Short mmCIF file of C-alpha atoms in Angstrom, two decimals:
data_model
loop_
_atom_site.label_atom_id
_atom_site.label_comp_id
_atom_site.label_asym_id
_atom_site.label_seq_id
_atom_site.Cartn_x
_atom_site.Cartn_y
_atom_site.Cartn_z
CA MET K 52 -118.50 -77.94 -133.62
CA SER K 53 -116.12 -77.50 -137.21
CA ILE K 54 -117.63 -74.63 -139.35
CA PHE K 55 -115.30 -76.74 -142.07
CA GLU K 56 -117.00 -80.60 -141.17
CA ILE K 57 -120.31 -78.80 -142.04
CA ILE K 58 -119.10 -77.74 -145.40
CA MET K 59 -117.09 -81.04 -145.64
CA LEU K 60 -121.34 -82.91 -145.18
CA VAL K 61 -122.89 -80.19 -147.14
CA CYS K 62 -121.33 -80.36 -150.08
CA PHE K 63 -121.01 -83.87 -149.92
CA GLY K 64 -124.59 -84.52 -149.43
CA ALA K 65 -125.47 -82.16 -152.14
CA ALA K 66 -124.44 -84.95 -154.80
CA TRP K 67 -126.25 -88.21 -153.60
CA PRO K 68 -130.50 -86.91 -153.91
CA PHE K 69 -128.36 -87.54 -157.86
CA SER K 70 -126.93 -90.04 -157.96
CA ILE K 71 -130.52 -91.60 -156.18
CA TYR K 72 -132.92 -90.17 -158.57
CA LYS K 73 -130.00 -91.64 -161.50
CA SER K 74 -130.36 -94.67 -160.17
CA TYR K 75 -134.10 -94.48 -159.31
CA LYS K 76 -134.58 -93.96 -162.74
CA SER K 77 -131.86 -95.66 -165.69
CA LYS K 78 -132.48 -99.00 -163.94
CA SER K 79 -128.98 -99.15 -164.11
CA THR K 80 -125.57 -100.20 -162.29
CA ASN K 81 -123.39 -98.78 -164.79
CA GLY K 82 -121.22 -96.25 -162.76
CA LYS K 83 -121.93 -97.50 -159.91
CA SER K 84 -120.19 -99.71 -157.63
CA ALA K 85 -122.18 -101.60 -154.98
CA PHE K 86 -118.47 -101.74 -153.36
CA PHE K 87 -117.97 -98.33 -153.05
CA LEU K 88 -120.66 -96.92 -151.40
CA PHE K 89 -120.91 -99.64 -148.17
CA ILE K 90 -117.50 -98.15 -147.83
CA ILE K 91 -119.20 -94.44 -148.08
CA LEU K 92 -122.36 -96.12 -145.54
CA ILE K 93 -118.89 -96.68 -143.02
CA GLY K 94 -117.10 -93.67 -143.05
CA TYR K 95 -120.47 -91.82 -142.37
CA VAL K 96 -121.05 -95.27 -139.16
CA ALA K 97 -117.87 -94.11 -138.06
CA GLY K 98 -118.38 -90.35 -138.20
CA ILE K 99 -121.91 -90.43 -136.69
CA LEU K 100 -120.12 -92.95 -133.80
CA ASN K 101 -117.28 -90.74 -133.07
CA LYS K 102 -120.44 -87.31 -132.19
CA ILE K 103 -121.59 -89.90 -129.97
CA PHE K 104 -119.02 -90.79 -128.30
CA TYR K 105 -116.64 -88.05 -128.26
CA ASN K 106 -118.02 -85.34 -129.83
CA PHE K 107 -122.06 -85.26 -130.66
CA ASP K 108 -122.80 -82.42 -131.35
CA ASN K 109 -125.71 -81.18 -134.54
CA VAL K 110 -123.61 -82.22 -137.35
CA VAL K 111 -124.60 -85.63 -135.94
CA TYR K 112 -127.85 -85.27 -138.42
CA LEU K 113 -125.76 -84.36 -141.31
CA TYR K 114 -123.92 -87.14 -141.10
CA ALA K 115 -127.73 -89.59 -139.75
CA LEU K 116 -129.04 -87.90 -143.65
CA ASN K 117 -125.69 -88.79 -145.26
CA LEU K 118 -126.17 -92.59 -144.70
CA ILE K 119 -129.28 -92.42 -145.30
CA MET K 120 -128.85 -91.18 -148.91
CA VAL K 121 -126.09 -93.34 -149.76
CA ALA K 122 -128.30 -96.78 -148.35
CA LEU K 123 -131.56 -96.05 -150.03
CA ASP K 124 -128.46 -94.90 -153.37
CA LEU K 125 -127.46 -98.49 -152.34
CA PHE K 126 -130.98 -100.51 -151.68
CA LEU K 127 -131.54 -98.69 -155.38
CA TYR K 128 -128.55 -100.29 -157.27
CA MET K 129 -128.91 -103.71 -155.33
CA ARG K 130 -133.34 -103.85 -156.98
CA ASN K 131 -130.55 -102.47 -160.32
CA GLN K 132 -128.96 -105.28 -160.01
CA ARG K 133 -131.61 -107.67 -159.35
CA LEU K 134 -134.19 -106.12 -162.55
CA LYS K 135 -130.81 -106.68 -164.66
CA SER K 136 -130.38 -110.00 -164.11
CA LYS K 137 -133.93 -110.66 -164.90
CA ASP K 138 -133.65 -109.19 -168.06
#
């Protein structure tokens, strides 16, 4: 288990709750990119697969938590896009 990997995931993960809250409250897609969020999702999936196949340790749970938060932000992006198109 690498302390630097843990720090990276905690730092990245700390930003997602704010992004999710902003997406939920604003009901806007301004400043967001579905493509960017999808790329981040792929990165977290790759991190999880690496942990599962090559070096399993408890850090996999940080990857999973971040993956869930990014997926939620992507879901909110799609919801907000739908709300925007109804206007």
